[in-house]
Short mmCIF file of C-alpha atoms and ligand atoms in Angstrom, two decimals:
data_model
loop_
_atom_site.label_atom_id
_atom_site.label_comp_id
_atom_site.label_asym_id
_atom_site.label_seq_id
_atom_site.Cartn_x
_atom_site.Cartn_y
_atom_site.Cartn_z
CA MET A 1 25.72 -0.79 -1.42
CA ASP A 2 25.11 -1.44 2.29
CA PRO A 3 21.70 -2.77 3.28
CA VAL A 4 19.14 -0.36 4.70
CA THR A 5 19.28 -0.39 8.51
CA ARG A 6 17.12 2.66 9.32
CA LEU A 7 13.73 2.77 7.59
CA GLY A 8 10.92 5.29 7.94
CA VAL A 9 7.30 4.44 7.12
CA VAL A 10 4.77 7.26 6.97
CA GLY A 11 1.16 6.15 7.43
CA CYS A 12 0.18 3.12 9.44
CA GLY A 13 -3.04 2.04 7.78
CA LEU A 14 -3.43 -1.30 6.01
CA MET A 15 -0.40 -0.83 3.78
CA GLY A 16 1.95 1.13 6.06
CA SER A 17 1.48 -1.27 8.95
CA GLY A 18 2.14 -4.24 6.68
CA ILE A 19 5.30 -2.65 5.26
CA ALA A 20 6.57 -1.77 8.75
CA GLU A 21 5.86 -5.29 10.01
CA VAL A 22 7.65 -6.98 7.11
CA ALA A 23 10.68 -4.71 7.58
CA THR A 24 10.99 -5.56 11.28
CA HIS A 25 11.15 -9.25 10.33
CA SER A 26 14.23 -8.40 8.26
CA GLY A 27 15.87 -6.94 11.36
CA ILE A 28 15.55 -3.34 10.17
CA ASP A 29 15.04 -0.50 12.64
CA VAL A 30 11.66 0.96 11.61
CA ARG A 31 10.26 4.33 12.63
CA VAL A 32 6.56 4.75 11.85
CA ALA A 33 4.93 8.18 11.57
CA GLU A 34 1.23 8.89 11.84
CA ALA A 35 -0.69 12.15 11.86
CA ASN A 36 -1.40 12.40 15.60
CA ARG A 37 -1.22 10.48 18.88
CA ASP A 38 -4.53 8.66 18.34
CA ALA A 39 -3.51 7.51 14.88
CA VAL A 40 -0.14 6.38 16.28
CA GLU A 41 -1.92 4.23 18.87
CA THR A 42 -4.24 2.73 16.25
CA GLY A 43 -1.23 1.94 14.06
CA ARG A 44 0.68 0.39 16.95
CA ARG A 45 -2.34 -1.81 17.77
CA ARG A 46 -2.69 -2.86 14.14
CA ILE A 47 0.93 -4.05 13.91
CA THR A 48 0.82 -5.73 17.32
CA ALA A 49 -2.42 -7.55 16.39
CA SER A 50 -0.85 -8.82 13.18
CA LEU A 51 2.23 -10.07 15.06
CA GLU A 52 -0.04 -11.79 17.61
CA ARG A 53 -1.92 -13.43 14.79
CA GLY A 54 1.41 -14.69 13.43
CA VAL A 55 2.15 -16.26 16.83
CA ARG A 56 -1.34 -17.81 17.05
CA ARG A 57 -0.96 -19.35 13.61
CA GLY A 58 2.44 -20.75 14.49
CA LYS A 59 4.27 -18.59 11.94
CA LEU A 60 6.22 -16.57 14.52
CA SER A 61 7.66 -17.55 17.88
CA GLU A 62 6.97 -15.30 20.86
CA GLN A 63 10.64 -14.41 20.75
CA GLN A 64 10.37 -13.31 17.10
CA ARG A 65 7.30 -11.22 17.96
CA ASP A 66 9.16 -9.52 20.82
CA GLN A 67 12.21 -9.02 18.62
CA ALA A 68 10.04 -7.36 15.95
CA LEU A 69 8.49 -5.04 18.54
CA THR A 70 11.92 -3.87 19.72
CA LYS A 71 12.66 -2.78 16.14
CA LEU A 72 9.64 -0.45 16.01
CA SER A 73 9.32 3.13 17.16
CA PHE A 74 6.48 5.58 16.53
CA THR A 75 6.16 9.32 16.11
CA HIS A 76 3.66 11.93 14.99
CA ASP A 77 6.40 14.34 13.89
CA LEU A 78 7.89 13.86 10.42
CA ASN A 79 11.06 15.66 11.57
CA ASP A 80 11.82 12.51 13.59
CA MET A 81 12.59 10.84 10.25
CA ALA A 82 15.76 12.98 9.91
CA ASP A 83 18.24 10.08 10.37
CA ARG A 84 16.47 7.60 8.05
CA GLN A 85 18.26 6.17 4.98
CA PHE A 86 15.04 5.19 3.24
CA VAL A 87 11.48 6.40 3.83
CA ILE A 88 8.32 4.89 2.37
CA GLU A 89 5.25 7.11 2.23
CA ALA A 90 2.02 5.11 2.59
CA VAL A 91 -0.58 7.75 3.47
CA ALA A 92 -4.07 8.11 1.95
CA GLU A 93 -4.33 7.94 -1.85
CA ASN A 94 -4.66 11.71 -2.21
CA ARG A 95 -2.30 13.77 -4.34
CA ASP A 96 -2.24 16.86 -2.07
CA ILE A 97 -1.66 14.87 1.11
CA LYS A 98 1.11 12.80 -0.49
CA THR A 99 2.80 15.88 -1.95
CA ASP A 100 2.74 17.60 1.43
CA VAL A 101 4.21 14.60 3.24
CA LEU A 102 6.96 14.07 0.66
CA ARG A 103 7.95 17.75 0.68
CA THR A 104 8.20 17.74 4.47
CA LEU A 105 10.24 14.52 4.46
CA ASP A 106 12.54 15.91 1.78
CA LYS A 107 13.37 18.86 4.02
CA ALA A 108 13.63 16.74 7.19
CA LEU A 109 16.05 14.08 5.87
CA GLU A 110 19.66 14.82 6.86
CA ASP A 111 21.28 12.53 4.28
CA SER A 112 21.02 14.07 0.82
CA ALA A 113 21.39 10.54 -0.63
CA ALA A 114 18.41 9.16 1.33
CA ILE A 115 15.65 7.70 -0.83
CA LEU A 116 11.99 8.66 -0.73
CA ALA A 117 9.62 5.98 -1.96
CA THR A 118 5.90 6.40 -2.46
CA ASN A 119 3.42 3.54 -2.21
CA THR A 120 0.89 5.36 -4.40
CA SER A 121 -1.27 3.00 -6.46
CA SER A 122 -1.98 5.40 -9.28
CA ILE A 123 -0.61 8.95 -8.96
CA PRO A 124 2.13 9.72 -11.55
CA ILE A 125 5.47 9.34 -9.77
CA VAL A 126 7.02 12.21 -11.70
CA ASP A 127 4.43 14.64 -10.31
CA LEU A 128 5.45 13.67 -6.77
CA ALA A 129 9.18 13.64 -7.64
CA ILE A 130 9.29 17.18 -9.04
CA ALA A 131 7.44 18.49 -5.99
CA THR A 132 10.60 17.71 -3.95
CA GLU A 133 14.21 18.88 -4.14
CA ARG A 134 15.38 15.28 -4.74
CA PRO A 135 13.62 14.16 -7.93
CA GLY A 136 16.51 11.74 -8.62
CA GLN A 137 15.96 9.89 -5.35
CA LEU A 138 12.21 9.58 -5.46
CA ILE A 139 10.68 6.34 -6.74
CA GLY A 140 7.40 4.44 -6.68
CA MET A 141 7.45 1.30 -4.54
CA HIS A 142 4.01 -0.26 -4.77
CA PHE A 143 3.18 -3.05 -2.31
CA PHE A 144 0.15 -5.35 -2.38
CA ASN A 145 -2.40 -6.17 0.27
CA PRO A 146 -1.95 -8.00 2.61
CA VAL A 147 1.70 -6.91 2.54
CA PRO A 148 3.04 -9.77 4.72
CA VAL A 149 1.53 -12.28 2.25
CA GLN A 150 1.87 -10.83 -1.26
CA GLN A 151 5.34 -11.35 -2.72
CA LEU A 152 5.26 -8.57 -5.29
CA VAL A 153 6.58 -5.02 -5.22
CA GLU A 154 6.30 -2.83 -8.32
CA LEU A 155 9.25 -0.45 -8.76
CA ILE A 156 8.23 2.63 -10.69
CA PRO A 157 11.04 5.02 -11.63
CA ALA A 158 9.93 8.49 -12.73
CA LEU A 159 11.66 10.07 -15.72
CA THR A 160 13.78 11.89 -13.11
CA THR A 161 14.78 8.85 -10.98
CA THR A 162 18.47 7.91 -11.17
CA PRO A 163 19.61 4.34 -12.05
CA GLU A 164 21.35 4.22 -8.62
CA THR A 165 18.03 4.86 -6.87
CA VAL A 166 16.37 2.09 -8.88
CA GLN A 167 19.15 -0.38 -8.00
CA ARG A 168 19.15 0.56 -4.32
CA THR A 169 15.36 0.15 -4.16
CA ARG A 170 15.55 -3.20 -5.95
CA ASP A 171 18.16 -4.35 -3.41
CA PHE A 172 15.98 -3.08 -0.58
CA ALA A 173 12.96 -5.02 -1.93
CA SER A 174 15.08 -8.22 -1.81
CA GLN A 175 16.18 -7.32 1.70
CA LEU A 176 12.45 -7.35 2.60
CA GLY A 177 12.08 -10.76 0.93
CA LYS A 178 9.96 -9.32 -1.89
CA GLN A 179 10.09 -9.97 -5.61
CA ALA A 180 10.33 -6.76 -7.68
CA ILE A 181 9.10 -6.01 -11.18
CA GLN A 182 9.75 -2.73 -12.94
CA ALA A 183 6.60 -0.92 -14.00
CA PRO A 184 5.99 2.13 -16.21
CA ASP A 185 5.08 5.50 -14.69
CA ARG A 186 1.55 5.35 -16.11
CA SER A 187 -1.46 5.47 -13.85
CA GLY A 188 -2.16 1.92 -12.61
CA PHE A 189 1.41 0.80 -13.40
CA VAL A 190 1.27 -2.90 -14.45
CA VAL A 191 -0.96 -4.67 -11.95
CA ASN A 192 -3.74 -2.16 -11.33
CA ALA A 193 -3.92 -1.38 -15.05
CA LEU A 194 -5.02 -4.99 -15.54
CA LEU A 195 -6.81 -5.56 -12.24
CA VAL A 196 -8.97 -2.44 -11.91
CA PRO A 197 -11.00 -2.84 -15.16
CA TYR A 198 -11.75 -6.42 -14.08
CA LEU A 199 -12.90 -5.33 -10.61
CA LEU A 200 -15.04 -2.52 -12.04
CA SER A 201 -16.62 -4.96 -14.53
CA ALA A 202 -17.68 -7.11 -11.57
CA VAL A 203 -19.28 -4.05 -9.92
CA ARG A 204 -21.14 -3.25 -13.14
CA MET A 205 -22.34 -6.86 -13.37
CA ALA A 206 -23.71 -6.67 -9.79
CA GLU A 207 -25.10 -3.17 -10.38
CA SER A 208 -27.06 -4.27 -13.44
CA GLY A 209 -28.56 -7.18 -11.49
CA ALA A 210 -27.19 -9.61 -14.07
CA ALA A 211 -25.64 -11.76 -11.33
CA HIS A 212 -25.64 -11.95 -7.53
CA PRO A 213 -22.39 -10.85 -5.78
CA ASP A 214 -21.95 -14.34 -4.27
CA ASP A 215 -22.21 -15.92 -7.71
CA ILE A 216 -19.78 -13.43 -9.24
CA ASP A 217 -17.23 -14.17 -6.51
CA GLN A 218 -17.72 -17.91 -6.58
CA GLY A 219 -17.45 -17.90 -10.34
CA MET A 220 -13.93 -16.49 -10.25
CA GLU A 221 -12.85 -18.46 -7.16
CA LEU A 222 -14.02 -21.85 -8.39
CA GLY A 223 -13.77 -21.28 -12.13
CA CYS A 224 -10.42 -19.53 -12.30
CA ALA A 225 -8.79 -20.49 -8.97
CA HIS A 226 -8.52 -16.89 -7.80
CA PRO A 227 -7.99 -16.82 -4.01
CA MET A 228 -10.95 -14.45 -3.73
CA GLY A 229 -13.59 -13.19 -6.15
CA PRO A 230 -13.52 -9.58 -7.43
CA LEU A 231 -16.12 -8.16 -5.03
CA ARG A 232 -14.47 -9.78 -2.01
CA LEU A 233 -11.16 -8.42 -3.24
CA LEU A 234 -12.66 -4.93 -3.52
CA ASP A 235 -13.82 -5.30 0.08
CA LEU A 236 -10.26 -6.20 1.06
CA ILE A 237 -8.68 -3.30 -0.85
CA GLY A 238 -11.26 -0.83 0.48
CA LEU A 239 -13.95 0.62 -1.79
CA ASP A 240 -12.73 4.18 -1.13
CA THR A 241 -9.19 3.24 -2.19
CA ALA A 242 -10.51 1.41 -5.25
CA GLN A 243 -12.57 4.46 -6.22
CA ALA A 244 -9.55 6.76 -5.83
CA VAL A 245 -7.39 4.46 -7.96
CA ALA A 246 -10.06 4.18 -10.66
CA GLU A 247 -10.52 7.97 -10.70
CA SER A 248 -6.78 8.54 -11.20
CA MET A 249 -6.71 6.03 -14.03
CA TYR A 250 -9.79 7.56 -15.63
CA GLU A 251 -8.23 11.02 -15.35
CA GLU A 252 -5.10 9.77 -17.11
CA PHE A 253 -6.63 7.73 -19.96
CA LYS A 254 -10.25 8.95 -20.23
CA GLU A 255 -11.26 5.36 -21.02
CA PRO A 256 -14.77 4.36 -19.85
CA LEU A 257 -13.43 1.04 -18.52
CA TYR A 258 -11.65 2.92 -15.72
CA ALA A 259 -14.64 5.09 -14.71
CA PRO A 260 -15.90 4.18 -11.21
CA PRO A 261 -19.47 2.84 -11.57
CA ALA A 262 -22.29 4.68 -9.77
CA LEU A 263 -22.79 1.75 -7.36
CA LEU A 264 -19.17 2.00 -6.19
CA ARG A 265 -19.53 5.75 -5.61
CA ARG A 266 -22.81 5.31 -3.71
CA MET A 267 -21.35 2.60 -1.49
CA VAL A 268 -18.36 4.81 -0.65
CA ALA A 269 -20.72 7.72 0.09
CA ALA A 270 -22.72 5.45 2.40
CA GLY A 271 -19.56 4.41 4.27
CA HIS A 272 -19.77 0.81 3.00
CA LEU A 273 -16.03 0.61 2.47
CA GLY A 274 -15.50 -3.13 2.72
CA ARG A 275 -13.75 -5.09 5.46
CA LYS A 276 -12.47 -2.04 7.28
CA SER A 277 -16.00 -0.70 7.89
CA GLY A 278 -17.57 -4.15 8.37
CA ARG A 279 -19.68 -3.87 5.24
CA GLY A 280 -19.07 -3.70 1.53
CA PHE A 281 -20.32 -6.17 -1.06
CA HIS A 282 -20.28 -8.64 1.84
CA THR A 283 -20.51 -8.17 5.61
CA TYR A 284 -17.73 -8.80 8.14
CA ASP A 285 -17.45 -9.25 11.88
CA ALA A 286 -15.98 -6.28 13.73
N1 LIG B 301 -1.15 -10.67 7.50
C1 LIG B 301 -0.34 -11.76 7.54
N2 LIG B 301 -0.69 -12.97 7.04
C2 LIG B 301 -1.91 -13.06 6.50
C3 LIG B 301 -2.81 -11.98 6.44
C4 LIG B 301 -2.38 -10.73 6.96
N3 LIG B 301 -3.14 -9.63 6.92
N4 LIG B 301 -3.95 -12.40 5.83
C5 LIG B 301 -3.76 -13.69 5.54
N5 LIG B 301 -2.54 -14.10 5.95
C6 LIG B 301 -1.92 -15.41 5.75
C7 LIG B 301 -2.49 -16.39 6.72
O1 LIG B 301 -1.75 -16.43 7.92
C8 LIG B 301 -2.39 -17.71 5.95
O2 LIG B 301 -1.07 -18.23 6.02
P1 LIG B 301 -0.85 -19.83 6.16
O3 LIG B 301 -1.63 -20.45 5.05
O4 LIG B 301 0.64 -19.98 6.02
O5 LIG B 301 -1.38 -20.15 7.52
C9 LIG B 301 -2.58 -17.30 4.50
O6 LIG B 301 -2.27 -15.89 4.43
C10 LIG B 301 -3.99 -17.54 4.07
O7 LIG B 301 -4.86 -16.81 4.94
P2 LIG B 301 -6.28 -17.29 5.41
O8 LIG B 301 -6.30 -18.79 5.53
O9 LIG B 301 -6.69 -16.48 6.61
O10 LIG B 301 -7.27 -16.78 4.31
P3 LIG B 301 -7.27 -17.05 2.79
O11 LIG B 301 -6.71 -18.37 2.44
O12 LIG B 301 -8.64 -16.70 2.41
O13 LIG B 301 -6.25 -15.94 2.22
C11 LIG B 301 -5.65 -13.84 1.40
C12 LIG B 301 -6.44 -14.60 2.44
C13 LIG B 301 -4.14 -13.98 1.65
C14 LIG B 301 -6.05 -12.38 1.52
C15 LIG B 301 -5.98 -14.44 -0.02
O14 LIG B 301 -7.37 -14.53 -0.16
C16 LIG B 301 -5.44 -13.62 -1.17
O15 LIG B 301 -4.26 -13.70 -1.50
N6 LIG B 301 -6.32 -12.80 -1.82
C17 LIG B 301 -5.95 -11.97 -2.94
C18 LIG B 301 -5.35 -10.70 -2.44
C19 LIG B 301 -4.94 -9.80 -3.57
O16 LIG B 301 -5.22 -9.99 -4.73
N7 LIG B 301 -4.23 -8.73 -3.19
C20 LIG B 301 -3.85 -7.69 -4.10
C21 LIG B 301 -4.80 -6.57 -3.98
S1 LIG B 301 -4.46 -5.25 -5.09
C22 LIG B 301 -3.49 -4.22 -4.21
O17 LIG B 301 -3.16 -4.42 -3.07
C23 LIG B 301 -3.01 -3.03 -4.96
C24 LIG B 301 -3.65 -1.76 -4.48
O18 LIG B 301 -3.01 -0.69 -5.10
C25 LIG B 301 -5.12 -1.68 -4.78
#
């Protein structure tokens, strides 16, 4: 099948902006939707800042940066996605919000063969698929943070997803330069099912006072060659996102190892969300 030339990305937070940026590097025309004008401007700044950083670090030429910017357009109206061949939803990890966005996109898309992908980390794909009129063309496409760096994409077909949709999404992942694995439609898929219990164990270890957060992180960085320790990684993911993912997994399996510890909940309540708020288990410059 022909490569995707017109992509839509809904949501321009950490994940959406990364997905949009990566797609522009593959020469794809990318339209990004955010909820309102302010959010559009924030999203635009986030992508531009990341491209600038690429230039500063010698990874992109100024010409490549400018080229990427010409491939991007922004909107706050989901109906502007009508001509897209493929749309990735990357809004907040909230079932109602995602369902709403996907239903609206489903109605807006002109091409009945267009694919809707969701970047949910933990919501069952089938629940989102059957909320639309195109359950065969809805699939999970789970990217990892930071998207420009992490090679992996998990492809998660729902029971309703057609083999053609899976193949087209696999081809699209290669077009983006990503490596795809197929994951089951179970909360947490493959990676979060393994990662989240580990991260929550680190929170419990800090919560109990058994070890200092710096020692927990250093232990895994220096002892196991992880690029960052579990508490630093939680700060990168966002404590609110991590809590939402853990809650979905707990709801699905009712296993105590997925239950968000009280410390995580209290930190989220206090607005200590990690890097994005400047403070989590560690502190960060603005
Ligand atoms: N955009 C583009 N490039 C970036 C980047 C970003 N946001 N952040 C880092 N990089 C690049 C840098 O340019 C640098 O490239 P270079 O070596 O070619 O110059 C390289 O990544 C390393 O960056 P830094 O030197 O600034 O910093 P570190 O060496 O500390 O690496 C890191 C930062 C890439 C975040 C690394 O620590 C890492 O890989 N951490 C683990 C991240 C991880 O596990 N992600 C998965 C999270 S789980 C998830 O997303 C699922 C969700 O559902 C919860």
